Amino acid sequence: MSEVKIRSGNELVVEGAIAAGCKIFGGYPITPSSEIAEGMARELPKVDGLFIQMEDELAAMGAVIGASLGGKKVLTATSGPGFSLKQENLGVAMIAEVPVVIVNVMRGGPSTGLPTRGAQGDVMQARWGTHGDHPVIALAPAFPEEVFTTTIEAFNLAEKYMTPVILLLDEIVGHSHEPVELPKEGEYEIINRKYPDKVEDLAIYKREMGEPPLRPDFFMGYPIHVESLEHSDQGYPNTVPENVEVQQKRRLLKIENHKNEIIKYKTHFTDDAELVIFAFGSMARSALEAIKLLREEGIKVGLFQPITIWPFPEEQLKDVVKDRDTLVVELNWGQLIYEVERVLKDNKVHSLLKMTGMAITPNEIIDKIKEIKNA
Amino acid sequence: MDIIEQRINEEARKRRKKPAAKPHSVIIKEQYCKGCSICVNVCPTGVLIIEETPKSIFGLIAKIDKPDYCIGCMLCELHCPDFAIIVDYEKRKVDDE
Amino acid sequence: MLDYEKYLRYRTFPVPWCPGCGIGMIFKAVAMTFSKLEWEPNDIAVVSGIGCSGRLSTYFNTNSLHTTHGRALTFATGVKLSNPDKHVVVFSGDGDALAIGGNHFIHACRRNLNMKMVVINNNIYGMTGGQVSPTTPTGFISTTTPYGNTEPHFNTVELAKAAGATYVARETVNRPRQLLKVLEKAFKHTGFAVVEVISNCHINLGRRNKLKHPIPMLDWINQQTIPIAKAKDMSEDELELKYVVGEFVHRHRPDYFEVYENKVVKKAKGE
């Protein structure tokens, strides 16, 4: 008997986090992500976890990083304004290579903007929000079941690569209540961070170039030091240029070298498509609806739906699109389109970009496709 | 050496009354001492003085001048900000790698 | 008490602070307290913010964490939440704790997690070269108050008390034995304990205010120091620029985790 439940995206993030083994949530109320905090406050105590509402979003970010260093799987969730506040502390998780999952349920920006309206305008902030060069993993689910599995994926990637992972929803994905049937326990993989058998000379950051560090957590018997300054192999402050180069490259290559294992994407109707739409999150759903309607009229369009936004799926996009025209549909005035244009520099890249507080509807996409066809 | 260090040394010498009945041992880790003169200033029996040296950052370093005056009060060690002075070094299990 | 060397991370020595800076003395007092209480290095996490005091975490031979400016308490909260039975000690300067970190300071006091906070107050932003801080005495020159500081300053102890901290004390670097006493009581206390230690910064505060050597700076602090008993019968005005030292708060409030266990987890599990 299939177990179909009605869940919102925010609720599915909670279920995914609990399924992934998250034990501590640090949060702060903000529309449209508060339901995640509320859900975690309800569910964590049942699994011997702990919920804390901190005094602001950057305090929540600090708390979850501290808890992760204490050995727990952690989560924090917010929206645009809170995501901006978290950036500095997010940088600590980047430089010290600490697994932490940050959900950003995107809303209309900038500033207070459109708190109750969906948007996709934080995509570049997810990539470059915190200062300096740093690796980033950002995932964007669209469909209900994907929200659950991508949340688990976010925890797995954080634990595997010892890095923060950003989960980008938008208000539409977060607040839409829909029937969903979730995989059962055991049907999805859970990855936990690996620990070294023994630690030589406390060199907790020393490893093959491009590999994640094998580092004990706090209180595991090694007096380890975790530093927000650039650090040496042992983690002590060290700004010697040769060392800086090694540490910076290790962190950047740790994601770069494993891009193809990290990157996930879906294609819909792309085999015989004359034009491929590029859309993620809620816009992928609009696009898919438009595609089905267009096909009824004999207009063959396909969809490339990235689940992994960063690192950007360059090879994958080229393989799928080849030399066909592309239409980028984004709920902002143009952000990921720059990546698509860079990657598909020989193709014709059309755009349907809008952030007015309302979703771009299938009909708008259909009109755009017809406009492109007749042009 | 500035006037202030000379004054601290003079006052230290004035505090010297007589050797301690059971003198304690004091050692200075010259690689850590930055010559701040706090230990010299707090030592009640004038065991220590400040001396010029090329080895320390500001060209000053603490020196044990009257070891047998040490009454083991520990004030120098309690006040030293650089872990550079230790009282009764041998008695205490002290390893310094 | 004297076997404090096992808490020193000698491989990172010598310590970086200016000759005569009080931070090293506070560092030793805390290490001696760890030794007295026989806390195992592995059971301790030292968390520090940014600034001169921020560098402390590197030199403790314990679990240690150097966080962002003003945010040490938030990271420390997370470390404590994930390991309630471990000791978490936070070091923060006057700027780190009371300016940029002020919001986290009052909430940590309110929340009353069983953590220890040592506020090293040298009344100036030392690391960045001598700017005014929320505790710089009125009238003092700093690089950002070249005509003399005109702003009133915080009373850290009153702030901690009002915000709910359950152990609050103040001492100075001139009084190591008394400092060791309050540190021991603070560390033994169950709940959020704040120990403010007035420290000398003769390089960035003293130098611009005719106190450019450790000894005159320390003497100035001594002249401002009033034991709490004596201060009781002094007026507000008399105490204006003074450092009243001693124990101000020692009260009990239920432990954060006991309450969470009994009131939240049990209810959630329907027990």
XYZ file of C-alpha atoms in Angstrom:
743
model
C 0.000 0.000 0.000
C 1.675 3.164 -1.118
C 2.011 5.724 1.604
C 1.127 9.017 -0.007
C 1.245 11.996 2.316
C 0.475 15.687 1.845
C 3.615 17.691 2.600
C 5.011 21.146 1.889
C 8.562 21.630 0.720
C 9.548 23.051 4.092
C 8.082 19.986 5.837
C 9.997 17.710 3.474
C 13.239 19.466 4.382
C 12.490 18.592 8.024
C 11.743 14.943 7.191
C 14.838 14.729 4.998
C 17.049 16.233 7.692
C 15.765 13.857 10.355
C 16.181 10.931 7.950
C 19.759 12.054 7.238
C 20.589 11.949 10.952
C 20.542 15.661 11.709
C 20.704 16.078 15.480
C 21.009 19.826 16.054
C 19.157 22.699 14.394
C 20.021 26.333 15.061
C 17.605 28.778 13.571
C 15.816 32.053 13.598
C 12.331 32.911 12.413
C 12.034 34.333 8.887
C 9.358 34.059 6.225
C 9.158 31.879 4.163
C 11.350 29.312 5.992
C 10.018 29.394 9.579
C 8.109 26.129 9.106
C 11.473 24.359 8.888
C 12.475 25.695 12.301
C 9.055 24.861 13.693
C 9.222 21.333 12.311
C 12.708 20.774 13.700
C 11.616 22.089 17.102
C 8.905 19.411 17.050
C 10.829 16.492 15.587
C 14.380 16.765 16.971
C 13.559 16.040 20.632
C 11.873 12.815 19.514
C 15.181 11.555 18.125
C 17.321 12.779 21.049
C 18.238 15.810 19.005
C 18.152 19.425 20.107
C 16.626 22.572 18.686
C 17.740 26.069 19.554
C 16.441 29.400 18.359
C 19.348 31.812 18.495
C 19.256 35.587 18.782
C 19.850 36.156 15.050
C 20.744 34.248 11.881
C 24.515 34.658 12.159
C 24.340 33.402 15.763
C 22.443 30.390 14.437
C 25.160 29.885 11.831
C 27.867 30.026 14.508
C 25.961 27.637 16.755
C 25.514 24.955 14.090
C 29.192 25.143 13.078
C 30.178 24.729 16.737
C 27.786 21.781 17.067
C 29.176 20.193 13.906
C 32.694 20.476 15.312
C 31.213 18.803 18.383
C 30.396 15.810 16.176
C 26.751 16.312 15.246
C 24.993 16.599 11.878
C 23.525 20.092 11.850
C 21.077 22.251 9.941
C 20.110 25.878 9.784
C 17.419 27.413 7.597
C 16.625 30.939 6.556
C 15.663 33.189 3.658
C 17.408 36.048 1.836
C 17.973 38.546 4.630
C 19.125 35.824 7.027
C 21.273 34.262 4.331
C 23.040 37.614 3.965
C 23.667 37.725 7.718
C 25.115 34.211 7.750
C 27.775 34.868 5.156
C 30.712 35.754 7.407
C 30.305 32.695 9.641
C 29.659 30.558 6.559
C 33.215 31.501 5.630
C 34.500 29.846 8.823
C 32.865 26.587 7.736
C 34.526 27.065 4.354
C 38.088 27.710 5.590
C 37.946 25.221 8.455
C 36.117 22.663 6.294
C 33.186 21.985 8.610
C 30.123 20.017 7.415
C 26.952 22.087 7.783
C 23.730 22.342 5.753
C 22.168 25.763 5.178
C 18.698 26.010 3.667
C 17.792 29.244 1.917
C 14.084 29.404 1.042
C 14.447 32.254 -1.415
C 12.021 35.162 -1.438
C 11.747 38.339 -3.453
C 14.745 40.610 -2.832
C 16.627 42.731 -2.369
C 16.388 43.824 1.265
C 13.024 43.092 2.876
C 11.722 42.875 -0.663
C 8.794 40.487 -1.117
C 8.846 38.284 2.004
C 5.956 36.062 0.953
C 6.802 35.742 -2.714
C 8.997 33.204 -4.411
C 12.163 34.232 -6.270
C 15.496 32.793 -7.358
C 17.583 35.908 -6.833
C 20.100 34.524 -4.301
C 21.828 32.150 -6.711
C 24.984 34.220 -7.073
C 25.010 34.965 -3.360
C 25.010 31.214 -2.781
C 28.154 31.094 -4.929
C 29.994 34.246 -3.847
C 28.125 35.457 -0.748
C 31.015 34.992 1.655
C 34.198 36.877 0.857
C 37.300 35.360 -0.702
C 37.840 32.299 -2.848
C 35.995 29.294 -1.514
C 34.427 26.116 -2.848
C 30.646 25.856 -2.790
C 28.054 23.124 -3.178
C 24.510 24.388 -3.737
C 21.544 22.167 -4.577
C 18.069 23.183 -5.777
C 15.203 20.667 -5.670
C 11.980 21.298 -7.611
C 9.546 18.417 -7.047
C 8.288 17.270 -3.623
C 10.112 13.945 -3.544
C 13.269 15.725 -4.726
C 13.115 18.082 -1.741
C 13.309 15.067 0.588
C 16.055 13.229 -1.318
C 18.062 16.403 -2.048
C 18.010 17.343 1.648
C 19.548 13.948 2.432
C 21.985 14.480 -0.433
C 22.992 17.828 1.063
C 23.893 16.148 4.376
C 25.736 13.353 2.559
C 27.808 15.811 0.503
C 28.558 17.926 3.584
C 29.789 14.895 5.498
C 31.685 13.398 2.566
C 33.504 16.558 1.473
C 33.675 18.251 4.919
C 32.074 21.401 3.582
C 29.003 23.604 3.953
C 26.204 22.709 1.510
C 23.538 25.218 0.566
C 20.048 23.953 -0.177
C 18.194 26.472 -2.346
C 14.435 26.302 -2.267
C 12.169 29.167 -3.142
C 8.927 30.137 -1.474
C 6.882 28.291 -4.088
C 8.707 24.991 -3.516
C 8.777 25.647 0.229
C 5.106 26.410 0.691
C 3.383 24.224 -1.923
C 1.523 21.398 -0.174
C 1.328 18.361 -2.444
C 0.875 14.621 -2.285
C 4.208 12.842 -2.121
C 5.372 9.267 -1.589
C 8.746 9.139 0.076
C 11.365 6.377 -0.164
C 11.514 4.199 2.942
C 14.443 4.056 5.315
C 17.134 1.905 3.749
C 16.117 2.957 0.248
C 18.422 5.949 0.421
C 22.110 6.144 1.301
C 23.275 7.919 4.454
C 26.904 9.071 4.540
C 28.699 9.954 7.787
C 31.994 11.795 8.050
C 35.059 9.602 8.160
C 37.604 9.809 10.974
C 41.333 9.027 10.770
C 42.479 5.806 12.493
C 45.344 7.739 14.000
C 46.407 11.367 13.752
C 50.077 11.918 12.985
C 51.603 15.097 14.333
C 48.068 16.507 14.563
C 48.255 17.300 10.846
C 44.476 17.201 10.537
C 44.395 19.145 7.249
C 47.269 17.329 5.524
C 46.016 15.142 2.668
C 46.194 14.425 -1.043
C 45.566 17.542 -3.111
C 41.863 17.676 -3.941
C 40.715 15.305 -1.214
C 38.587 16.223 1.830
C 40.402 16.310 5.186
C 40.239 13.364 7.578
C 39.747 15.232 10.793
C 38.617 14.165 14.271
C 35.832 16.133 15.887
C 36.293 17.916 19.186
C 36.615 15.767 22.326
C 37.887 12.700 20.467
C 41.179 12.637 22.330
C 43.203 15.031 20.162
C 43.695 18.655 21.205
C 42.754 19.891 17.723
C 42.682 23.563 16.782
C 40.096 24.904 14.346
C 40.947 28.298 12.973
C 39.218 31.083 11.054
C 42.621 32.479 10.018
C 44.400 30.723 7.151
C 45.964 27.717 8.770
C 48.771 25.173 8.532
C 48.427 21.398 8.179
C 47.866 21.279 11.956
C 45.247 24.000 11.759
C 47.350 26.659 13.521
C 47.398 30.201 12.111
C 49.845 30.314 9.209
C 50.038 32.969 6.527
C 53.276 31.848 4.838
C 52.594 32.205 1.083
C 53.671 28.661 0.168
C 51.366 27.245 2.846
C 48.511 29.590 1.854
C 48.701 28.337 -1.718
C 48.547 24.681 -0.640
C 45.612 25.200 1.741
C 43.619 27.372 -0.676
C 44.114 24.886 -3.543
C 43.291 21.880 -1.363
C 39.922 23.389 -0.513
C 39.078 24.521 -4.036
C 40.183 21.271 -5.681
C 38.351 19.150 -3.131
C 35.118 20.158 -4.918
C 36.558 20.757 -8.409
C 38.119 17.281 -8.638
C 34.885 15.608 -7.573
C 32.536 17.757 -9.619
C 31.076 14.940 -11.642
C 30.297 12.866 -8.547
C 28.650 15.902 -6.949
C 26.673 17.204 -9.909
C 23.131 15.888 -10.287
C 20.669 16.957 -12.959
C 17.566 15.694 -14.765
C 16.485 15.862 -18.375
C 12.877 15.789 -19.563
C 11.940 15.162 -23.226
C 15.396 16.245 -24.448
C 16.026 13.384 -26.910
C 13.938 14.759 -29.785
C 13.688 18.375 -28.574
C 14.380 21.187 -31.055
C 14.987 23.607 -28.184
C 16.016 22.899 -24.573
C 14.783 24.950 -21.642
C 17.217 25.518 -18.753
C 15.287 25.923 -15.487
C 15.624 24.810 -11.872
C 13.462 24.740 -8.755
C 9.900 25.977 -9.165
C 10.653 27.216 -12.689
C 11.543 23.678 -13.774
C 7.983 22.722 -12.840
C 6.481 25.562 -14.861
C 8.697 24.618 -17.793
C 7.758 20.940 -17.636
C 4.057 21.830 -17.700
C 4.631 24.133 -20.684
C 6.594 21.398 -22.483
C 3.743 18.894 -22.129
C 1.226 21.403 -23.519
C 3.566 22.385 -26.392
C 4.083 18.750 -27.340
C 0.339 18.373 -27.690
C 0.680 21.039 -30.372
C 3.575 19.147 -31.941
C 6.221 21.600 -30.734
C 9.084 19.512 -29.405
C 10.788 21.201 -26.454
C 12.878 19.594 -23.697
C 14.105 20.597 -20.230
C 17.530 20.513 -18.640
C 16.865 20.675 -14.883
C 20.008 21.109 -12.758
C 19.641 19.855 -9.175
C 23.237 20.904 -8.456
C 23.563 24.647 -9.087
C 27.129 24.914 -7.778
C 29.467 23.533 -8.993
C 27.750 24.495 -12.226
C 26.994 21.443 -14.451
C 29.072 22.632 -17.434
C 29.931 19.350 -19.221
C 26.495 17.924 -18.472
C 24.729 20.931 -19.987
C 26.905 20.829 -23.129
C 26.398 17.052 -23.534
C 22.616 17.391 -23.331
C 22.074 20.612 -25.292
C 24.789 20.048 -27.922
C 24.184 22.785 -30.535
C 20.493 23.370 -29.942
C 18.939 26.703 -28.952
C 18.331 27.169 -25.259
C 15.792 29.156 -23.267
C 16.807 30.114 -19.724
C 13.815 30.606 -17.426
C 14.716 32.189 -14.090
C 12.695 33.905 -11.388
C 15.169 36.799 -11.297
C 16.381 39.411 -13.747
C 19.303 37.325 -14.960
C 21.808 35.383 -12.853
C 22.428 31.755 -13.800
C 21.963 32.804 -17.438
C 25.510 34.190 -17.335
C 26.783 30.681 -16.589
C 24.620 29.162 -19.327
C 25.835 31.745 -21.857
C 29.455 31.141 -20.819
C 29.091 27.366 -21.177
C 26.974 27.418 -24.371
C 28.891 30.260 -25.970
C 28.323 28.901 -29.520
C 24.594 28.315 -29.039
C 21.732 30.808 -29.229
C 20.614 31.409 -25.616
C 17.183 32.977 -25.204
C 15.922 34.256 -21.871
C 12.656 34.554 -19.975
C 13.662 36.415 -16.836
C 11.207 37.949 -14.419
C 10.941 38.665 -10.690
C 7.706 40.468 -9.953
C 6.537 38.333 -7.042
C 4.498 36.054 -9.291
C 5.718 32.759 -10.731
C 6.508 32.643 -14.442
C 3.563 30.548 -15.648
C 3.551 27.725 -18.218
C 1.559 29.978 -20.566
C 4.231 32.663 -20.423
C 6.805 30.036 -21.312
C 4.630 28.732 -24.133
C 4.244 32.244 -25.568
C 8.010 32.754 -25.356
C 8.725 29.468 -27.137
C 6.285 30.360 -29.921
C 7.839 33.802 -30.171
C 11.278 32.199 -30.594
C 9.917 29.670 -33.159
C 8.252 32.320 -35.272
C 11.136 34.782 -35.057
C 67.415 51.024 29.071
C 64.937 53.835 29.878
C 64.825 55.718 33.136
C 61.741 53.751 34.143
C 63.632 50.443 33.987
C 66.518 51.931 35.957
C 64.042 53.125 38.603
C 62.435 49.667 38.781
C 65.887 48.116 39.260
C 66.807 50.616 41.991
C 63.578 49.945 43.885
C 64.168 46.213 43.516
C 67.626 46.566 45.048
C 66.174 48.649 47.922
C 63.821 45.766 48.776
C 66.745 43.412 49.389
C 66.938 42.830 53.174
C 68.653 39.481 53.731
C 68.949 36.056 52.054
C 65.974 33.743 52.484
C 66.168 31.129 55.246
C 65.381 28.359 52.738
C 65.941 29.920 49.285
C 63.836 28.591 46.373
C 65.100 28.173 42.831
C 63.974 30.348 39.934
C 64.725 29.918 36.263
C 64.101 32.301 33.359
C 63.332 30.927 29.902
C 65.250 33.477 27.885
C 63.601 32.388 24.624
C 60.226 33.556 26.014
C 61.166 36.577 28.161
C 60.352 39.904 26.444
C 61.894 42.081 29.162
C 58.612 43.691 30.258
C 60.023 44.152 33.819
C 56.765 43.141 35.588
C 58.483 40.290 37.480
C 61.258 42.603 38.641
C 58.621 45.072 39.839
C 56.579 42.521 41.820
C 59.438 40.547 43.418
C 59.285 41.498 47.118
C 62.920 40.652 47.858
C 64.712 42.116 44.805
C 65.887 38.790 43.366
C 65.446 39.996 39.776
C 66.680 42.942 37.707
C 66.158 44.092 34.128
C 69.190 43.928 31.856
C 69.916 44.995 28.307
C 70.350 42.226 25.767
C 70.329 41.949 21.976
C 68.407 38.675 22.294
C 64.990 40.064 23.304
C 62.480 41.993 21.174
C 62.839 45.260 23.037
C 66.469 44.702 23.927
C 65.662 43.933 27.558
C 65.513 40.726 29.551
C 64.917 39.752 33.163
C 67.930 38.396 35.013
C 68.288 36.559 38.321
C 70.547 38.886 40.312
C 70.214 37.596 43.905
C 69.012 33.924 43.671
C 69.450 33.257 47.421
C 66.967 36.035 48.286
C 64.041 34.097 46.748
C 61.347 33.278 49.350
C 59.267 31.240 46.850
C 56.258 33.565 46.920
C 55.528 32.805 43.244
C 54.482 36.393 42.423
C 56.917 36.596 39.523
C 55.484 33.443 37.955
C 51.884 34.489 38.675
C 52.420 37.872 36.993
C 54.634 36.845 34.061
C 52.605 37.097 30.827
C 55.063 35.066 28.756
C 55.514 31.838 30.739
C 59.155 32.830 30.999
C 59.795 32.420 34.712
C 59.243 29.323 36.872
C 59.785 28.897 40.599
C 61.178 25.608 41.951
C 61.588 24.295 38.433
C 63.078 20.918 39.462
C 60.554 20.115 42.172
C 57.659 20.453 39.790
C 57.217 17.847 37.062
C 57.915 20.312 34.272
C 58.481 19.258 30.687
C 59.099 21.746 27.975
C 59.414 20.210 24.559
C 47.448 24.217 40.526
C 51.098 24.395 39.485
C 50.941 21.581 36.954
C 49.478 23.926 34.335
C 51.968 23.248 31.586
C 49.899 20.359 30.210
C 47.365 22.997 29.094
C 49.989 24.914 27.092
C 50.390 24.163 23.413
C 54.150 24.695 23.484
C 54.539 23.947 19.792
C 52.797 27.279 19.059
C 54.888 29.256 21.586
C 56.165 31.932 22.180
C 52.903 33.762 22.811
C 52.336 36.710 20.484
C 51.258 39.521 22.793
C 53.230 42.716 23.390
C 55.830 42.623 26.216
C 53.948 43.022 29.511
C 50.445 42.525 28.061
C 48.043 41.191 30.703
C 46.524 38.544 28.405
C 49.417 36.120 29.050
C 48.928 36.442 32.797
C 45.176 35.682 32.444
C 46.041 32.752 30.184
C 48.241 31.290 32.954
C 45.588 31.906 35.636
C 43.023 29.971 33.585
C 45.519 27.163 32.890
C 46.267 26.981 36.620
C 42.526 26.785 37.349
C 42.153 23.926 34.846
C 44.998 22.198 36.684
C 43.431 22.838 40.103
C 40.063 21.444 38.960
C 41.834 18.553 37.204
C 39.922 19.090 33.996
C 41.334 16.875 31.240
C 42.537 18.845 28.188
C 40.380 16.627 25.973
C 37.279 17.571 27.936
C 37.846 21.297 27.413
C 37.018 23.470 24.406
C 38.538 26.952 24.398
C 36.738 29.324 22.039
C 37.981 32.824 21.315
C 36.846 35.715 19.157
C 38.896 38.213 17.196
C 41.330 40.670 18.737
C 44.375 40.331 20.957
C 42.467 38.018 23.289
C 41.211 36.172 20.228
C 44.641 34.668 19.696
C 44.394 32.755 22.990
C 42.719 29.646 21.548
C 45.815 28.828 19.488
C 48.013 28.475 22.587
C 45.772 26.260 24.769
C 46.582 22.543 24.478
C 42.851 21.692 24.466
C 40.152 21.485 21.792
C 40.270 25.056 20.549
C 38.401 27.259 18.117
C 39.198 30.734 16.800
C 35.985 32.261 15.512
C 34.794 35.476 13.908
C 34.762 38.855 15.639
C 32.163 39.021 18.391
C 30.741 35.593 17.636
C 32.761 33.285 19.904
C 29.747 32.769 22.192
C 27.552 31.573 19.293
C 30.082 28.933 18.211
C 30.672 28.003 21.845
C 26.910 27.562 22.326
C 26.938 25.024 19.507
C 29.949 23.177 20.914
C 28.218 22.987 24.292
C 24.871 21.914 22.821
C 26.591 19.031 21.047
C 28.552 17.989 24.158
C 26.723 19.083 27.299
C 29.094 17.244 29.627
C 32.230 18.959 28.303
C 33.766 22.222 29.540
C 33.446 25.200 27.190
C 35.446 28.339 28.036
C 35.133 31.483 25.927
C 37.707 34.304 25.782
C 36.641 37.643 24.414
C 37.949 41.196 24.590
C 35.971 44.315 25.520
C 35.390 45.139 21.846
C 34.714 41.533 20.876
C 32.305 40.866 23.746
C 30.570 44.210 24.263
C 30.629 45.976 20.926
C 30.177 43.640 17.960
C 29.390 40.698 20.263
C 27.047 42.526 22.629
C 23.898 40.881 21.343
C 25.371 37.407 21.822
C 26.731 38.369 25.246
C 23.330 39.285 26.685
C 21.631 36.273 25.165
C 24.291 33.889 26.465
C 23.759 35.406 29.913
C 19.976 35.047 29.530
C 20.159 31.464 28.281
C 22.445 30.394 31.150
C 24.125 27.465 29.396
C 26.794 25.980 31.658
C 29.662 27.815 29.893
C 32.415 30.074 31.181
C 33.256 33.467 29.697
C 36.383 35.461 30.477
C 36.056 39.056 29.235
C 39.580 40.470 28.952
C 38.926 44.195 29.238
C 41.903 46.369 28.332
C 39.588 49.254 27.450
C 40.779 49.573 23.843
C 40.852 47.834 20.463
C 44.450 46.685 20.702
C 44.864 44.343 17.723
C 43.709 46.959 15.225
C 45.959 49.644 16.630
C 44.190 51.537 19.417
C 40.653 52.550 18.525
C 38.103 53.461 21.195
C 36.057 50.621 22.708
C 32.755 50.492 24.638
C 34.734 50.507 27.881
C 37.376 53.139 27.087
C 37.329 55.617 29.983
C 35.763 58.982 29.163
C 38.359 61.571 28.182
C 40.973 59.043 27.097
C 42.736 59.515 23.747
C 42.497 56.772 21.151
C 43.113 56.700 17.410
C 39.381 57.199 16.827
C 38.923 59.673 19.654
C 41.920 61.945 18.974
C 40.229 64.734 20.976
C 39.354 62.484 23.909
C 36.602 59.875 24.274
C 33.286 61.579 24.940
C 31.051 58.536 25.060
C 29.942 56.871 28.305
C 31.114 53.290 28.804
C 29.513 49.976 29.696
C 29.659 48.376 33.093
C 30.237 44.770 32.027
C 29.260 43.349 35.402
C 25.928 45.195 35.542
C 25.228 44.191 31.940
C 25.865 40.498 32.688
C 23.839 40.640 35.902
C 20.839 42.310 34.264
C 20.941 39.871 31.342
C 20.733 36.889 33.684
C 24.243 35.473 34.133
C 24.275 33.376 37.305
C 27.917 33.986 38.305
C 29.536 37.372 37.710
C 32.845 38.624 39.058
C 35.485 41.198 38.167
C 39.182 41.146 38.916
C 42.334 42.773 37.510
C 45.665 41.462 36.267
C 47.310 43.047 39.304
C 45.635 40.529 41.626
C 46.505 36.992 40.440
C 45.568 35.179 43.641
C 42.150 36.822 43.805
C 41.695 36.157 40.081
C 42.485 32.465 40.635
C 39.828 32.372 43.361
C 37.031 33.842 41.247
C 38.036 31.727 38.241
C 37.813 28.583 40.347
C 34.382 29.547 41.664
C 33.206 30.539 38.176
C 34.432 27.265 36.644
C 32.888 25.185 39.429
C 29.572 27.034 39.148
C 26.775 25.361 37.123
C 25.469 27.991 34.714
C 26.799 30.878 32.624
C 29.687 32.467 34.488
C 31.258 35.780 33.457
C 34.606 36.884 34.831
C 35.725 40.313 33.651
C 39.453 40.860 34.029
C 40.765 44.411 33.713
C 43.980 44.128 31.768
C 46.745 46.535 30.818
C 47.268 47.706 27.234
C 50.119 50.137 27.643
C 50.969 49.973 23.934
C 47.646 51.128 22.483
C 45.795 52.696 25.391
C 48.624 53.654 27.733
C 50.960 55.145 25.126
C 48.415 57.811 24.146
C 47.450 58.561 27.728
C 50.838 59.035 29.469
C 50.963 55.384 30.606
C 53.199 53.911 27.927
C 55.045 51.339 30.058
C 53.477 48.228 31.676
C 54.259 49.351 35.237
C 52.638 52.848 35.149
C 49.647 51.328 33.289
C 49.294 48.599 35.904
C 49.710 51.177 38.671
C 46.938 53.298 37.108
C 44.633 50.243 37.090
C 45.571 49.592 40.716
C 44.644 53.131 41.690
C 41.214 52.647 40.073
C 40.629 49.307 41.828
C 38.162 49.237 44.730
C 37.222 46.016 46.565
C 33.475 45.369 46.445
C 33.099 45.647 50.235
C 34.585 49.155 50.226
C 32.570 50.211 47.174
C 29.272 49.480 48.929
C 29.389 52.768 50.801
C 30.643 54.890 47.889
C 28.409 56.978 45.647
C 27.810 56.482 41.937
C 29.948 59.512 41.118
C 32.819 58.356 43.309
C 32.738 55.006 41.525
C 32.514 56.564 38.052
C 35.914 55.580 36.659
C 36.667 52.906 39.240
C 36.989 49.117 38.857
C 35.082 47.456 41.655
C 36.523 43.994 42.100
C 35.048 40.878 43.677
C 32.062 38.619 43.252
C 28.833 40.326 42.207
C 26.447 37.507 41.377
C 26.293 33.925 42.523
C 22.785 32.536 42.105
C 21.269 29.316 40.870
C 19.012 28.806 37.906
C 18.128 25.379 36.502
C 20.639 23.922 34.061
C 19.708 24.429 30.409
C 19.971 20.745 29.530
C 18.096 19.440 32.578
C 15.178 21.661 31.618
C 15.415 20.662 27.942
C 15.541 16.957 28.894
C 12.629 17.089 31.324
C 10.394 19.697 29.797
C 10.989 19.165 26.057
C 12.368 15.734 25.224
C 10.094 13.899 27.646
C 7.026 15.746 26.373
C 8.041 15.211 22.741
C 8.388 11.478 23.353
C 5.043 11.463 25.141
C 6.620 10.278 28.364
